[in-house]
Short mmCIF file of C-alpha atoms (C1' of nucleotides) in Angstrom, two decimals:
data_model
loop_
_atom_site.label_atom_id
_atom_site.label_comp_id
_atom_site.label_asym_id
_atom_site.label_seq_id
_atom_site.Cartn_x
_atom_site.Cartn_y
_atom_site.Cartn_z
CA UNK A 1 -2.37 -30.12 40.13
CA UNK A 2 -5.41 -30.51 38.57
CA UNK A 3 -7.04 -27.21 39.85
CA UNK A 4 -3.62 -25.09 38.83
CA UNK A 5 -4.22 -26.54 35.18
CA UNK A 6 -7.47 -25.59 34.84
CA UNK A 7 -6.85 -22.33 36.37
CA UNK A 8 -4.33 -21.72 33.88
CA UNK A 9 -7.07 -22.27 31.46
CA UNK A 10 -9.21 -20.22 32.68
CA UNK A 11 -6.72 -17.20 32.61
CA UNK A 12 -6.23 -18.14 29.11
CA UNK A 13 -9.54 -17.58 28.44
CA UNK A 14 -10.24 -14.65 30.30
CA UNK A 15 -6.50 -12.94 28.89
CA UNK A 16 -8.03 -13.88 24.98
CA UNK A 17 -11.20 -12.10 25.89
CA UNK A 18 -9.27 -8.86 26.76
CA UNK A 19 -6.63 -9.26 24.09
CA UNK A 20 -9.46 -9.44 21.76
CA UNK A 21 -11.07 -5.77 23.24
CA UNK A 22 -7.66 -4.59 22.92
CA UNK A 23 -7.61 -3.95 26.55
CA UNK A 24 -4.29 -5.31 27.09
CA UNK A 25 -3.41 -3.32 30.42
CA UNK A 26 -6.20 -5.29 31.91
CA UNK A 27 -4.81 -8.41 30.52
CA UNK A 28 -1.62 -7.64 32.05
CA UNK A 29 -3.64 -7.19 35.44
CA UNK A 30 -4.91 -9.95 35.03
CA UNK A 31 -1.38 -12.01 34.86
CA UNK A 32 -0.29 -10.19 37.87
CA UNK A 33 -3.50 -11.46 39.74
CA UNK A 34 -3.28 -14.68 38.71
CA UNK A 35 0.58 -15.38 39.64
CA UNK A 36 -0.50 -13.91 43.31
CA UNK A 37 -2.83 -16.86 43.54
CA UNK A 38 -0.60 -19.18 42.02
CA UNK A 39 -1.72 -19.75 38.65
CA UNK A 40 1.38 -20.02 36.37
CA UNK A 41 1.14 -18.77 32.75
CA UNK A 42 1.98 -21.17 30.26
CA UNK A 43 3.02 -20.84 26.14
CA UNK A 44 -0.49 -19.87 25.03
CA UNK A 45 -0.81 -16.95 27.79
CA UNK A 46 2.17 -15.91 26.44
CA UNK A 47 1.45 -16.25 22.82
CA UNK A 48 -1.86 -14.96 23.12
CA UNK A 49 -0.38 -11.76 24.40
CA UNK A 50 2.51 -11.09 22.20
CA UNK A 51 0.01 -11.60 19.37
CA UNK A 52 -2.26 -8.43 21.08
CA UNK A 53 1.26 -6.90 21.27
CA UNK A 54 1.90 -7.26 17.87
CA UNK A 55 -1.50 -6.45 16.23
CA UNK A 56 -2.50 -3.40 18.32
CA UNK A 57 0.94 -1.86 20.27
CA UNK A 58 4.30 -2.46 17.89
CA UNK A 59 6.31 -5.35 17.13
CA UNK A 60 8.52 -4.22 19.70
CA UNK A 61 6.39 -4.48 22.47
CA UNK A 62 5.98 -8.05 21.30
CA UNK A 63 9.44 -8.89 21.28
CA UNK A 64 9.37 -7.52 25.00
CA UNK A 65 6.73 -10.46 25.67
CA UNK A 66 9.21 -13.15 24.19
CA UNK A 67 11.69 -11.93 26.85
CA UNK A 68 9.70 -12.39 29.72
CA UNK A 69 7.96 -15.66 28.68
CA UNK A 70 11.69 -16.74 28.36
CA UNK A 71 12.60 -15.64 31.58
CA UNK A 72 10.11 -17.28 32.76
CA UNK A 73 11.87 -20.25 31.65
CA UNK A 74 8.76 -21.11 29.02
CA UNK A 75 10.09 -21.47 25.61
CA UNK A 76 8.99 -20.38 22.08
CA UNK A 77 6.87 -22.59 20.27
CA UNK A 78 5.95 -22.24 16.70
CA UNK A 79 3.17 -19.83 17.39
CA UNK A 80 5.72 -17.89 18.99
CA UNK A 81 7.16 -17.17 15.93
CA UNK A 82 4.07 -17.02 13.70
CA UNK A 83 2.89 -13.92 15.22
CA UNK A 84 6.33 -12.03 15.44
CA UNK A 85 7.03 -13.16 11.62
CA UNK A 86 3.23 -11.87 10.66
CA UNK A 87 3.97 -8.85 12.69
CA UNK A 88 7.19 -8.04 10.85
CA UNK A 89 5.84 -8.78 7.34
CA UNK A 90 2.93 -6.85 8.15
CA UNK A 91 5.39 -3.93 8.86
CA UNK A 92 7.66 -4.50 5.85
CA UNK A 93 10.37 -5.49 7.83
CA UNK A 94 11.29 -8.21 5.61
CA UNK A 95 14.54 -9.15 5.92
CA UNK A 96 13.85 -9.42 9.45
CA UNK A 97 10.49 -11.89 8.65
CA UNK A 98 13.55 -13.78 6.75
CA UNK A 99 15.98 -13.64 9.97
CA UNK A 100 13.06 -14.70 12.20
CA UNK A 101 12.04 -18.03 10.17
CA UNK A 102 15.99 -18.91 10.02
CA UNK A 103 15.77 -18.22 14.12
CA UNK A 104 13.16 -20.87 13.73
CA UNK A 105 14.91 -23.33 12.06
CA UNK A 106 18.18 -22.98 13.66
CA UNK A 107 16.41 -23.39 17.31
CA UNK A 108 14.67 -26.83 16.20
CA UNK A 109 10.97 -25.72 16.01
CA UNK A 110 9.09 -27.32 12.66
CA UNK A 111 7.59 -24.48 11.18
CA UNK A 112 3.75 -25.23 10.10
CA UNK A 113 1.74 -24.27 6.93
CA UNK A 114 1.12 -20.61 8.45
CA UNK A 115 5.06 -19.82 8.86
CA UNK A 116 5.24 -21.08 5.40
CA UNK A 117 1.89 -18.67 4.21
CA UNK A 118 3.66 -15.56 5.82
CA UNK A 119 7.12 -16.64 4.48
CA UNK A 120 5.25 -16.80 0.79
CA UNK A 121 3.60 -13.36 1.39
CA UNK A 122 6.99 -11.90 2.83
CA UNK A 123 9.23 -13.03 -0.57
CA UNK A 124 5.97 -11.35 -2.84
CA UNK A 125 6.40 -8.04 -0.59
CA UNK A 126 9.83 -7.89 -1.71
CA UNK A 127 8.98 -8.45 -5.33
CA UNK A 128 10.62 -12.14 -5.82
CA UNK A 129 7.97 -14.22 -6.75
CA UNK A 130 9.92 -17.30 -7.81
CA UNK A 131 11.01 -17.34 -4.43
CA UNK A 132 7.65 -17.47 -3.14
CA UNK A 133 6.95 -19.98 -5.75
CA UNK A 134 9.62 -22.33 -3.98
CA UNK A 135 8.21 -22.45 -0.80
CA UNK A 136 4.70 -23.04 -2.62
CA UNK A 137 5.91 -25.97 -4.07
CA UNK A 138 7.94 -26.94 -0.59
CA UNK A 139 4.89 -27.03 1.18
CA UNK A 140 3.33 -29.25 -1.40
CA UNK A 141 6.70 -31.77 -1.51
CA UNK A 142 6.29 -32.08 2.27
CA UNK A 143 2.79 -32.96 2.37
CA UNK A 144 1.75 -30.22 4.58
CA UNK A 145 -1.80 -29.57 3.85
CA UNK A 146 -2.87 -26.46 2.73
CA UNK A 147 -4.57 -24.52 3.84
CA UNK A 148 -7.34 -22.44 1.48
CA UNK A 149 -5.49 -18.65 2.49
CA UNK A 150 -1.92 -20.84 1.03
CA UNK A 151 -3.80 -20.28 -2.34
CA UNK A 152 -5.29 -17.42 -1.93
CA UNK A 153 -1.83 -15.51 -0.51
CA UNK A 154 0.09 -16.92 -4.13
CA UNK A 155 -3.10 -15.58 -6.74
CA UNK A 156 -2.92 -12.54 -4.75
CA UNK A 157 1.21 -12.24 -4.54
CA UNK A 158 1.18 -13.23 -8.21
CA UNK A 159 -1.32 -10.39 -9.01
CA UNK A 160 0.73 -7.81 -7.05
CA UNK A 161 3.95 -8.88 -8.84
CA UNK A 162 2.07 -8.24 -12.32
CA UNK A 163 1.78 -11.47 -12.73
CA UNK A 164 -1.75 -11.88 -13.53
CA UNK A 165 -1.75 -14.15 -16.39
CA UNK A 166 0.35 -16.78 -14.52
CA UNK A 167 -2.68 -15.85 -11.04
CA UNK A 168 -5.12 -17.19 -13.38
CA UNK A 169 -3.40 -19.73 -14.77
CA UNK A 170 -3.22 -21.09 -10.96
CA UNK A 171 -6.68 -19.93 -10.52
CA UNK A 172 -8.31 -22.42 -13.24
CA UNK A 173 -5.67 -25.51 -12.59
CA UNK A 174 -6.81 -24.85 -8.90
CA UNK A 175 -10.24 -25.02 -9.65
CA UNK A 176 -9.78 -28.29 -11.97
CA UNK A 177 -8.13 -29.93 -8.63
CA UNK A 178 -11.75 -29.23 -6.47
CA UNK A 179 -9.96 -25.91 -5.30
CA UNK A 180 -13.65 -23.93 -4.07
CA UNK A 181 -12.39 -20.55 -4.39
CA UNK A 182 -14.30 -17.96 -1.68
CA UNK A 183 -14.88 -14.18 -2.12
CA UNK A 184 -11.40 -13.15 -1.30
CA UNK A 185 -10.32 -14.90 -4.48
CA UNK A 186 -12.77 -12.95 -6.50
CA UNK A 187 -11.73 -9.65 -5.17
CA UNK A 188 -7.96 -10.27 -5.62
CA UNK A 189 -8.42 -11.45 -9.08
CA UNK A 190 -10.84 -8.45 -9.83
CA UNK A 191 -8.16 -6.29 -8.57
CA UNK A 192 -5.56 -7.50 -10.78
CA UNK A 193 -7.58 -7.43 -13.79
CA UNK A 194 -8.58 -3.80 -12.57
CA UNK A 195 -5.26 -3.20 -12.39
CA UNK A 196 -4.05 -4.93 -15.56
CA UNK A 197 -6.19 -2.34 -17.77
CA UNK A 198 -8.30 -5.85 -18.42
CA UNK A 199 -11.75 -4.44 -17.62
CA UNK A 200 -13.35 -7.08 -20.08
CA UNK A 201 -11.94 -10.00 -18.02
CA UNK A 202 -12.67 -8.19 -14.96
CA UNK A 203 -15.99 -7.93 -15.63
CA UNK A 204 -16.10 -11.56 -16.60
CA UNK A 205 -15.05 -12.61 -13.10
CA UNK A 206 -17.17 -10.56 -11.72
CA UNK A 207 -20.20 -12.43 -13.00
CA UNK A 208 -18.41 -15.64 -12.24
CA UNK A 209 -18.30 -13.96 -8.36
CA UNK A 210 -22.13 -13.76 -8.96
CA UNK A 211 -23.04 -17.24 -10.42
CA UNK A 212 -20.85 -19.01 -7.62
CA UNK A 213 -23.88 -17.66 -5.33
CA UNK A 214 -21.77 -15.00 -3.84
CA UNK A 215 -22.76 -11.49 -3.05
CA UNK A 216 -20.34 -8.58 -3.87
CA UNK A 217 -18.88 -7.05 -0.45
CA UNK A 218 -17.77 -3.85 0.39
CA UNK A 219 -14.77 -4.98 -0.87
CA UNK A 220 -15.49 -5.80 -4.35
CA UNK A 221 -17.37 -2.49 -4.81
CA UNK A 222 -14.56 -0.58 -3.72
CA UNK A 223 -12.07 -2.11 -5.79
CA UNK A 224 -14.42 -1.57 -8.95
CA UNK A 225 -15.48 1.90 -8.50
CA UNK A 226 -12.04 3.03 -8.59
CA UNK A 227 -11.06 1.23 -11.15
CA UNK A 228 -14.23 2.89 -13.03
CA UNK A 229 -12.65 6.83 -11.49
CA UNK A 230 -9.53 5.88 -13.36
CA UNK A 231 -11.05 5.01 -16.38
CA UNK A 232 -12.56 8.55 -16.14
CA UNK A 233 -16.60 6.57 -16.00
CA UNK A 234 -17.91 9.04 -13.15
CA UNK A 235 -21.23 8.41 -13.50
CA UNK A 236 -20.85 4.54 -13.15
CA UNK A 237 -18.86 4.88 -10.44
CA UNK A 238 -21.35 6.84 -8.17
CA UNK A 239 -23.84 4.24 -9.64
CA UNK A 240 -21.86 1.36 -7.92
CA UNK A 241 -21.34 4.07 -4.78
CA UNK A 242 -25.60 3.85 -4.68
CA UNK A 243 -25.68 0.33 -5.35
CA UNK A 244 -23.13 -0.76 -2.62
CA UNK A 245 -25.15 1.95 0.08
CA UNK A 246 -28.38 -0.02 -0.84
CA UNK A 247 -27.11 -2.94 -0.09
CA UNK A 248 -26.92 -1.75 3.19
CA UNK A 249 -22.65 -0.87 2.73
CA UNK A 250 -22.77 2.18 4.29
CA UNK A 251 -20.55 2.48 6.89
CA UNK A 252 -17.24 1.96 4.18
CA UNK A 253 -14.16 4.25 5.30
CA UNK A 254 -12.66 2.91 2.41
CA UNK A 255 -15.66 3.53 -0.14
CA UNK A 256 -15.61 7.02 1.13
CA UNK A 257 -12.34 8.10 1.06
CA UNK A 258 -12.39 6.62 -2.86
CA UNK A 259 -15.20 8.76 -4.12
CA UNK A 260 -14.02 11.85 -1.83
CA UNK A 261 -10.49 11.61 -3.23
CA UNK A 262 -11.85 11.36 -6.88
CA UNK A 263 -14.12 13.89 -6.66
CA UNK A 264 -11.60 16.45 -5.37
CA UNK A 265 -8.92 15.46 -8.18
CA UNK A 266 -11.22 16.04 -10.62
CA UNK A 267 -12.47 19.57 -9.15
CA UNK A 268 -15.88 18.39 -7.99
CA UNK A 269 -14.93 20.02 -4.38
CA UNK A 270 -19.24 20.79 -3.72
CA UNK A 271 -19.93 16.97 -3.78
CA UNK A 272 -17.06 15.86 -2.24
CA UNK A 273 -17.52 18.43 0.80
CA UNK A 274 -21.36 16.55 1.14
CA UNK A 275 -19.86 13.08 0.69
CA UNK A 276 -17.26 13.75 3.34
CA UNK A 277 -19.99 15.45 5.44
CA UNK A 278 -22.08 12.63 4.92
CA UNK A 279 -19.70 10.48 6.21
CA UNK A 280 -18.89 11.71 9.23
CA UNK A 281 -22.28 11.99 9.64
CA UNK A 282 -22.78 8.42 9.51
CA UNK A 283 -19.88 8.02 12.54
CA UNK A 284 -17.47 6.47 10.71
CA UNK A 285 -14.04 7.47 12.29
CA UNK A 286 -11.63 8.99 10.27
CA UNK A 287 -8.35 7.13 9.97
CA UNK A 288 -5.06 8.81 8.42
CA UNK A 289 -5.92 8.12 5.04
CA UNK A 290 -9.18 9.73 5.63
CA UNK A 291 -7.83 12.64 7.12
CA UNK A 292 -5.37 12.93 4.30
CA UNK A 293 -8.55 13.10 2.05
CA UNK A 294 -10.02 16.02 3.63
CA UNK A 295 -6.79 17.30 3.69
CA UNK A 296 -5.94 17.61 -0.04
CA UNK A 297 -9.79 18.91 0.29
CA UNK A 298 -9.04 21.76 2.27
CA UNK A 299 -5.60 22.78 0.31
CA UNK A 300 -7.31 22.34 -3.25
CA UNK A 301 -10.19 24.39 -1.67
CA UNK A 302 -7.45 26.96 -0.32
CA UNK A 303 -8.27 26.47 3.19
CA UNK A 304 -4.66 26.25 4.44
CA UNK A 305 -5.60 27.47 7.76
CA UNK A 306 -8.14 24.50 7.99
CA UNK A 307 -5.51 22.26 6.55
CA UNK A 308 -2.68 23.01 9.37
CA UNK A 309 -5.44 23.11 12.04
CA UNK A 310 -6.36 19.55 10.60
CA UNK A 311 -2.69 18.51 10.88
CA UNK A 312 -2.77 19.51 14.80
CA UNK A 313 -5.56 17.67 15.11
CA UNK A 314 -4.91 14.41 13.68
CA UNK A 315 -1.21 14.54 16.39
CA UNK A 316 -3.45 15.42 19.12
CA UNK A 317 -5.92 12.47 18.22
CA UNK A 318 -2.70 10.26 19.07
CA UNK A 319 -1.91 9.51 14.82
CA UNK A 320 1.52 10.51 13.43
CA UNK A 321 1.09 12.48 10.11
CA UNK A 322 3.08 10.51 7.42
CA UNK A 323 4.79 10.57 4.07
CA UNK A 324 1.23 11.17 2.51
CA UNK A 325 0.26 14.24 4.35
CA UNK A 326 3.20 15.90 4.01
CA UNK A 327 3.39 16.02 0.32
CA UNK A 328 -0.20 16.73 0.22
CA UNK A 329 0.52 20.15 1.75
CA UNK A 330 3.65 20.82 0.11
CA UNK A 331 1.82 19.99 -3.22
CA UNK A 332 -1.09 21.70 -1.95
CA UNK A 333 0.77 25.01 -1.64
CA UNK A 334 3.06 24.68 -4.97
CA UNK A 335 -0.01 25.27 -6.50
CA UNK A 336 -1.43 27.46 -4.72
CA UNK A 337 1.58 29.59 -5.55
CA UNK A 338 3.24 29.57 -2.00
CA UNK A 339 6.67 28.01 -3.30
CA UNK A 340 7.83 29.69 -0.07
CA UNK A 341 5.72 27.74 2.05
CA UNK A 342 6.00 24.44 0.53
CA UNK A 343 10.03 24.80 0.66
CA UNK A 344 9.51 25.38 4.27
CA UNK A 345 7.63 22.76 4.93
CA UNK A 346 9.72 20.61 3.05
CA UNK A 347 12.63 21.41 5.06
CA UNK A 348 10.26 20.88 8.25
CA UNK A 349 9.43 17.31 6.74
CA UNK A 350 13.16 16.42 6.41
CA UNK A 351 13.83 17.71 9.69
CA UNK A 352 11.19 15.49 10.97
CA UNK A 353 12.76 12.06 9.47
CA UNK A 354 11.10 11.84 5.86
CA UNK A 355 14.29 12.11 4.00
CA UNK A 356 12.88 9.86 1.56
CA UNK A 357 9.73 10.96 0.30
CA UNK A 358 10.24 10.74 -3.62
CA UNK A 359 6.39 12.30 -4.31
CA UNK A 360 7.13 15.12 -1.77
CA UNK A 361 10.17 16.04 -3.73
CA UNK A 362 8.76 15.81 -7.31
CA UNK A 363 5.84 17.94 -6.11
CA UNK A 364 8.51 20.66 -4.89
CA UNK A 365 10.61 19.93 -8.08
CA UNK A 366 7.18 20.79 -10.49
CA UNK A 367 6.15 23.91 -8.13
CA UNK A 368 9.53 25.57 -8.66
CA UNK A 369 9.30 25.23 -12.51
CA UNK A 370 6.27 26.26 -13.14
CA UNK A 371 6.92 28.93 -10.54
CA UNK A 372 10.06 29.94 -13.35
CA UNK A 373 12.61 29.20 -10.94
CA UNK A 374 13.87 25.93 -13.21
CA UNK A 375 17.32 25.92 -11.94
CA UNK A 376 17.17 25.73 -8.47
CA UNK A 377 14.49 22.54 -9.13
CA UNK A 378 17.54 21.38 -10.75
CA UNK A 379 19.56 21.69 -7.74
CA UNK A 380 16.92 19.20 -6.01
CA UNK A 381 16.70 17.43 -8.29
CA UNK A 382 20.65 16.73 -8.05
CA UNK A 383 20.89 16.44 -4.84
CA UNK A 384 17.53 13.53 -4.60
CA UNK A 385 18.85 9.67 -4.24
CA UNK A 386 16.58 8.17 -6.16
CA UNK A 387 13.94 9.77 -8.97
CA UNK A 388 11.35 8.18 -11.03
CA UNK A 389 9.59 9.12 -14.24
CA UNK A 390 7.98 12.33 -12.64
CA UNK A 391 10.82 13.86 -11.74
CA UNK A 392 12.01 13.10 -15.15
CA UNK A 393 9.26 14.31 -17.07
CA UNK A 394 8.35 17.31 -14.88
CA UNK A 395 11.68 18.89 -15.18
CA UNK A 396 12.06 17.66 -18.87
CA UNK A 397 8.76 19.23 -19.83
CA UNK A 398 9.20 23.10 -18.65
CA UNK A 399 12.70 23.11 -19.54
CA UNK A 400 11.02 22.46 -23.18
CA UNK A 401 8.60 25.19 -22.09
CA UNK A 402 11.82 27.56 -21.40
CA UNK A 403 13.33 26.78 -24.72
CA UNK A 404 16.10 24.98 -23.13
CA UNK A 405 15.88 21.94 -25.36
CA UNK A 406 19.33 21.00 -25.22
CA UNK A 407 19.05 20.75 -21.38
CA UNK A 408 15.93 18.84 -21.83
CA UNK A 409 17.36 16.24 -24.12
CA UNK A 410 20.44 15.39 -22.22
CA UNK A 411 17.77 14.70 -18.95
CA UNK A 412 15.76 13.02 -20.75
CA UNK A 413 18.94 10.38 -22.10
CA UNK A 414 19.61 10.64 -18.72
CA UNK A 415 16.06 9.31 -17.72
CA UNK A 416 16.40 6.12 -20.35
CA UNK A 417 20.38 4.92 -19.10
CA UNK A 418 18.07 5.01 -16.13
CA UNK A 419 15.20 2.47 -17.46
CA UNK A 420 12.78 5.23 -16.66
CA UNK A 421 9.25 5.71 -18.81
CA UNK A 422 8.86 8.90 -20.48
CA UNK A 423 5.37 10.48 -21.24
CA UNK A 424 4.73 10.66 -25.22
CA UNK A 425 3.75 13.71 -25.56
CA UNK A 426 7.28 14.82 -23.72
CA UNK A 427 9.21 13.10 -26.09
CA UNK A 428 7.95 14.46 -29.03
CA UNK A 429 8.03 18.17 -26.95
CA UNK A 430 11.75 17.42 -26.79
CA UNK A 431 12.29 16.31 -30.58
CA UNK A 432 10.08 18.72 -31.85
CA UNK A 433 12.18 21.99 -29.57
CA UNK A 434 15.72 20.54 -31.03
CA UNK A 435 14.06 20.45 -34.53
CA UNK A 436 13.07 23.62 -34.76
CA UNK A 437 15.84 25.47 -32.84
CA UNK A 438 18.43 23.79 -35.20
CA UNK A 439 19.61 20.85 -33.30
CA UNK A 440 18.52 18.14 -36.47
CA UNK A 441 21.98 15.99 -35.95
CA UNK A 442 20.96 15.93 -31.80
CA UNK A 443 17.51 15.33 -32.37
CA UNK A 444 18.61 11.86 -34.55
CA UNK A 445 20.37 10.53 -31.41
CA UNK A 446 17.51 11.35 -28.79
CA UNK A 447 15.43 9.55 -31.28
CA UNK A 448 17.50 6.50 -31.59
CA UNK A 449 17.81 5.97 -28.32
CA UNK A 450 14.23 6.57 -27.15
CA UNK A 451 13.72 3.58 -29.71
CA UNK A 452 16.58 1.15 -28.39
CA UNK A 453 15.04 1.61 -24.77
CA UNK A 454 12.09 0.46 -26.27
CA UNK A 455 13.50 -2.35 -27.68
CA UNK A 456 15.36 -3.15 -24.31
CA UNK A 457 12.74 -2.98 -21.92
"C1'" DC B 1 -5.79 -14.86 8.20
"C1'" DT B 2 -4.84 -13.92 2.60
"C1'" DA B 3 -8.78 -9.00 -0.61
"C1'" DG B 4 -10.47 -2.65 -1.10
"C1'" DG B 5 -9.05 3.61 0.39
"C1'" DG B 6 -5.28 8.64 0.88
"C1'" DT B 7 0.09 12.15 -2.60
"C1'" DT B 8 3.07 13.88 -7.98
"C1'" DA B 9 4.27 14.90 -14.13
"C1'" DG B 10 0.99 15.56 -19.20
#
DNA sequence: CTAGGGTTAG
């Protein structure tokens, strides 16, 4: 008895090491081998797999494991269900994060302070914070301890749920309390503030970062260089870029893809052709977002050849080309004028499952207007589920540009019954077209009610 | 096991 248990320990170990290398067929090998010989796999074989499953394969696959370790007549333990719950928050399947924890309940298993972290970040992913808040303060009333991510997972769901005010208000009672907050803390609340338009504060914490005897990471630099590309500072941001690289940060797929996407939007296409060069000369391996950077590269460049060849590629290299590259190279060719292609690939995308894609449409919706053909981008935009402020404002703006002002103002009421923002400068493109083609009494009521959605929202 | 990157209107 004794040897069988510490054989099963032993496979354990050795099924970790190759979960860990992602070899997982060898793992499986390894199970095979091990049953031959009579070593029985217990929970943690099981678990350790179905997390591999999960992380590296689909969530799926891991269910799949779940089956046979019940089969097997082993049962699920609360680990069991951490990793599928992390697995389906990670993949934004939340109401199926929610399902699994009531599984867990229902079949008697306690959850522990990391079902009730995942449960936290799964109620902030789907933009209800107080219900996050609850099971905060549920772990708290039932004196589990918690653990230092428990804090971190709230400031960071609070930030992502615009929150930010009430993220540091945590922060500092935290910190009162002996709460020892590490560099993740930093970075989320530097993100926030980033975010937040608070660039003073932001810069505040980032001194704190310094004086609690931390070192900026990768991270940190990342997050503040872009924030410094939306503010329009280019030269400070390729300062930080130079900064982070001598601190010996050069490796960042992330850092890259920042500057290289920047630098394209704003036309700089020479320096971001020898920062993407650079980086692949470096060996970093592209990932989708990366290739969708050298994507919209090659289709602001005009290389559309080089742009589909690039799409082949990244299939072939096993990725699936998503919501992002497709509007990239229907956007791509709306302005470079091919309306023709970029409706045909459009209907190609659709075909292909993204029925959805709200930026691929308003990209289609802008390239017909400007293109002059106005009312057949009305006849998308019709037939679209759901629309946001661009589709709004692109089709509001260059029917103003047509003269149709009437048409424009009806949208735009349109846009506000919907509690959608409308660009300033629109507005007044609007008011200023029904002014001066007559339409004084009309122009009253678009006013009046641009001002009571103000008042409403 | 929580933090950073890739797409659209003016």
């Amino acid at each position: 008895m004794m040897v069988s248990g510490l054989s099963t320990r032993l496979l354990n170990i050795c099924i970790a090491s190759y979960c860990k290398s992602r070899l997982l067929e060898r793992a499986e090998a390894v199970i095979i081998d091990g049953i031959r010989l009579g070593v029985i796999p217990d929970v943690v074989t099981y678990n350790t797999l179905l997390n591999a499953y999960s992380r590296f394969v689909s969530l799926d696959s891991a269910y799949s494991v779940v089956h046979r370790m019940k089969e097997a007549g082993i049962s699920p333990d609360v680990i069991t269900y951490n990793s599928l719950l992390s697995g389906a928050t990670r993949n934004c399947l939340l109401s199926q994060s929610l399902d699994l924890f009531e599984e867990m309940l229902q079949a008697g298993i306690h959850p522990n302070v990391w079902s009730y972290n995942i449960l936290m970040h799964c109620f902030f992913k789907l933009g209800k914070p107080d219900e996050a808040n609850r099971v905060f303060q549920d772990i708290l009333l039932r004196n589990l301890t918690p653990h230092p991510a428990t804090f971190n997972i709230m400031i960071n769901g609070l930030c992502k749920n615009e929150y930010i005010d009430n993220a540091l208000m945590l922060f500092r009672n935290l910190q009162r309390h002996g709460f020892v907050p590490r560099l993740v803390t930093y970075n989320i609340l530097i993100h926030g503030l980033c975010k937040a338009r608070r660039l003073g504060q932001a810069r505040k914490m980032l001194k704190e970062l310094g004086e609690s005897g931390y070192e900026p990471n990768a991270i940190t630099y990342t997050t503040v260089m872009k924030c410094c590309f939306r503010f329009k500072q280019y030269d400070e941001a390729l300062e930080i870029m130079s900064e982070m690289k001598s601190k010996g940060y050069t490796f960042d797929g992330f850092a890259n893809c920042t500057v290289v996407a920047a630098l394209v939007k704003t036309g700089r296409i020479e320096e971001a052709n020898a920062c993407m060069e650079q980086t692949m000369r470096n060996g970093i391996e592209l990932d989708l977002a990366a290739y969708n950077t050298l994507l919209n590269m090659y289709c602001r460049e005009g290389k559309f050849e080089a742009a589909y060849k690039l799409m082949d590629e990244i299939e072939n290299g096993g990725l699936q080309c998503d919501k992002y590259t497709h509007t990239i190279i229907i956007d791509g060719l709306c302005k470079a004028g091919n309306i023709i292609g970029a409706e045909q690939h459009l209907q190609y995308m659709k075909m292909i499952g993204f029925r959805e894609n709200l930026v691929a449409f308003n990209c289609m919706i802008d390239g017909l207007c400007k293109a002059g053909q106005i009312d057949r981008a009305m006849d998308l935009y019709k037939s679209m589920e759901t629309k946001d402020s661009f589709t709004y404002t692109s089709l509001v703006h260059n029917l103003c540009k047509a003269g149709r002002f009437r048409c424009a103002s009806k949208l735009m009421m349109k846009c506000l019954r919907d509690g959608k923002k409308i660009l300033k400068a629109t507005q007044r493109a609007v008011l200023d077209g029904l002014r001066s083609t007559g339409y004084t009494d009309e122009a009253r009521k678009l006013r009046w009610k641009i001002q009571v959605a103000r008042i409403l929202r």
